[in-house]
Amino acid sequence: MSKYAEIAQDIRASIEDGAIAPGERLPTVVELCELYGVSKVTVRKAVELLAEQGLVSSRRGSGTFVKATPESKGVDGRHAGDTLYIGRTDRSIGFTNEHAHQGEVSSVVHLFAIEVPPAEVAARLDLGDEDFCYHDVRTRLLDGVPLVIEDTYMPLELVPGLKRHHVEGSIYNYLRQDLGLHLASFHRIVRAVAATAEEAGRLDIAEGDPLLELEQIGFLDSGAPFEYSVSRNVGSRSALHTINIT
Amino acid sequence: MSKYAEIAQDIRASIEDGAIAPGERLPTVVELCELYGVSKVTVRKAVELLAEQGLVSSRRGSGTFVKATPESKGVDGRHAGDTLYIGRTDRSIGFTNEHAHQGEVSSVVHLFAIEVPPAEVAARLDLGDEDFCYHDVRTRLLDGVPLVIEDTYMPLELVPGLKRHHVEGSIYNYLRQDLGLHLASFHRIVRAVAATAEEAGRLDIAEGDPLLELEQIGFLDSGAPFEYSVSRNVGSRSALHTINIT
DNA sequence: AAGTGGTCTAGACCACTTC
DNA sequence: AAGTGGTCTAGACCACTTC
């Protein structure tokens, strides 16, 4: 691990165990340089990392302050206990890994085919008129409770050898571990929509119930889009957490 | 403007006008150093900024590549034209400023009072049992079309002098321009919920229609929470854009 | 082996706040 | 005036890919 990541982790521990209370100031950048025996650039990267994680806020001329977040005072989320979180701090690392610690993940595959995608999807995946895609539709469940229907397209050429048993398990694990691809970023559009009759049946809810829709394009570190997906998450069982720095 | 921001802007222009096509590689870091006459750290900060903006992706040992995004090829969003976006790239800069370029923003104030907030809200705002808050509820409209109902609490002590005419206009402008506060970050939880009968009436939709709920805590650069709000956005008129780097 | 991005140093200077 | 974070230099070394 890099020095700045270790320093960030160390400061984070000091915040979480209360050694630096919410509202209090961190040691100055120069003090942290001396404390950890590193240069200023390294301390700055550590502090930036903490700011991205939502723990601190820096004010030029004044100092870096621990944010008074509910987490730092042990307050639970409003729906804690009855909400299955899609992801902490809005990092998409795939459904299986997100929920792995929460229970048993399973999938019902409604469709798994190779086809020429609709023009709008082809445009998003940077494909020509005649390029083929995998197209799969699946319901994902946690401990038997349906959470989300995912409708996914992936270019055939980028993802060779995808089989039905990958779709029944974790596609992302296949991409990373078997193909050695590096998933770099996701562009998302989030909406609230009403469940159709078919979706309601698959998700064990009522028609018209609110769903959290995520329209998403995933990119590799080569800049190539490897996935276009529209997922519809049961509103009462899902929430998306984000941290926004201005 | 800082050097790295100028360099990022310049590279961004090269990408957007097609001088560097999607999928192509940027000049190497060393080449960019020579091109702009700056050191490596400055080029790296510029490239990191472009990565945060979703334009490029870097691969160690290989290069930095322009992402093949729909935007870089002139493809419109799926619902472009009939969706009012909450914010580009998920940066909360306040409703008025977000929509200022799109039309005329107005507000209907349902409640504006000073009260002791519920315990859960007090906990989120880092307040004691007896501390007072402003509490306002308002519907916000764009060109007369209702978009969202905002239910907001703000600590009395942090926001002195708030009046009804500020609530009818832009609260954020009052915080920034009149009080000189620096809004630093927002922690959000996004959900899909169904409209109640009262909400449906205020938003000119049907009861049970899907709403995009944003539960949000806003922080100043001092680390103090200045706002707790739950906003409910009409599903068919709202979308939230995010970019996630892994 | 050569080329690429990622981290780091030990300083310097600047913008902003008043610890 | 003194203290704070933010930017920047001119290098160095390292991790990773193969341009």
Coordinates of C-alpha atoms in Angstrom, one line a residue, chain A residues 102-212:
Chain A
Q102 CA -25.0 -9.6 4.0
G103 CA -26.3 -13.0 2.9
E104 CA -26.7 -15.6 0.1
V105 CA -26.9 -14.1 -3.4
S106 CA -28.7 -16.0 -6.2
S107 CA -29.9 -15.2 -9.7
V108 CA -32.9 -16.2 -11.8
V109 CA -31.9 -15.9 -15.5
H110 CA -34.8 -14.8 -17.7
L111 CA -32.8 -14.3 -20.9
F112 CA -29.3 -15.1 -22.0
A113 CA -28.7 -14.6 -25.7
I114 CA -26.3 -13.2 -28.4
E115 CA -27.9 -10.6 -30.6
V116 CA -27.4 -7.4 -32.5
P117 CA -28.4 -4.7 -30.0
P118 CA -30.9 -1.8 -30.6
A119 CA -29.2 1.2 -32.1
E120 CA -29.3 3.3 -28.9
V121 CA -27.5 0.5 -27.0
A122 CA -25.0 0.0 -29.8
A123 CA -24.2 3.8 -29.7
R124 CA -23.6 3.6 -26.0
L125 CA -21.3 0.6 -26.4
D126 CA -19.4 2.3 -29.2
L127 CA -20.4 -0.6 -31.6
G128 CA -21.2 -0.7 -35.3
D129 CA -24.5 -1.7 -36.8
E130 CA -23.7 -5.3 -37.1
D131 CA -21.7 -6.0 -33.9
F132 CA -23.0 -8.7 -31.6
C133 CA -23.7 -8.4 -27.9
Y134 CA -24.5 -10.7 -25.1
H135 CA -27.9 -9.8 -23.8
D136 CA -29.0 -11.1 -20.4
V137 CA -31.9 -10.3 -18.1
R138 CA -31.8 -11.6 -14.6
T139 CA -33.4 -11.2 -11.3
R140 CA -31.0 -11.1 -8.4
L141 CA -32.0 -12.2 -4.9
L142 CA -30.5 -12.0 -1.4
D143 CA -31.4 -14.8 0.9
G144 CA -34.3 -15.6 -1.5
V145 CA -35.7 -12.1 -1.5
P146 CA -35.7 -10.5 -5.0
L147 CA -33.9 -7.2 -5.1
V148 CA -33.4 -6.1 -8.6
I149 CA -33.9 -7.0 -12.3
E150 CA -30.8 -6.3 -14.4
D151 CA -31.0 -5.9 -18.2
T152 CA -27.5 -6.0 -19.5
Y153 CA -25.7 -5.8 -22.9
M154 CA -22.0 -6.6 -23.2
P155 CA -20.0 -6.6 -26.5
L156 CA -19.1 -10.1 -27.7
E157 CA -15.6 -9.1 -28.7
L158 CA -14.7 -7.6 -25.3
V159 CA -16.1 -10.5 -23.3
P160 CA -15.2 -13.8 -25.1
G161 CA -16.4 -17.1 -23.6
L162 CA -19.2 -15.9 -21.4
K163 CA -21.4 -18.8 -20.5
R164 CA -24.7 -19.3 -18.8
H165 CA -23.2 -20.4 -15.5
H166 CA -21.3 -17.1 -15.3
V167 CA -24.6 -15.2 -15.7
E168 CA -26.1 -17.4 -13.0
G169 CA -23.2 -16.4 -10.7
S170 CA -21.1 -13.3 -10.9
I171 CA -20.3 -11.8 -14.3
Y172 CA -17.9 -9.3 -12.8
N173 CA -15.8 -12.0 -11.2
Y174 CA -15.5 -13.6 -14.7
L175 CA -14.4 -10.3 -16.3
R176 CA -11.8 -9.6 -13.6
Q177 CA -10.5 -13.0 -12.6
D178 CA -10.8 -15.0 -15.8
L179 CA -10.4 -12.4 -18.5
G180 CA -8.1 -10.1 -16.5
L181 CA -10.1 -7.0 -17.4
H182 CA -9.9 -3.8 -15.3
L183 CA -13.2 -2.2 -14.6
A184 CA -12.3 1.5 -14.3
S185 CA -15.5 3.6 -14.1
F186 CA -19.3 3.7 -14.4
H187 CA -21.5 6.5 -15.7
R188 CA -25.0 6.3 -14.2
I189 CA -28.4 7.9 -14.5
V190 CA -30.6 7.3 -11.5
R191 CA -34.4 7.5 -11.8
A192 CA -37.6 6.5 -9.9
V193 CA -40.0 4.5 -12.1
A194 CA -43.1 2.4 -11.6
A195 CA -43.0 -1.4 -11.8
T196 CA -44.7 -3.1 -14.7
A197 CA -46.9 -6.1 -14.2
E198 CA -44.1 -8.4 -15.3
E199 CA -41.5 -6.7 -13.1
A200 CA -43.9 -6.9 -10.1
G201 CA -44.2 -10.6 -10.6
R202 CA -40.5 -11.2 -10.8
L203 CA -39.8 -8.9 -7.8
D204 CA -42.7 -10.1 -5.6
I205 CA -44.2 -6.6 -5.3
A206 CA -47.3 -4.9 -6.6
E207 CA -47.6 -3.4 -10.1
G208 CA -46.9 0.3 -10.0
D209 CA -44.7 0.1 -6.9
P210 CA -41.7 2.4 -7.0
L211 CA -38.4 1.1 -8.4
L212 CA -35.0 2.7 -8.3

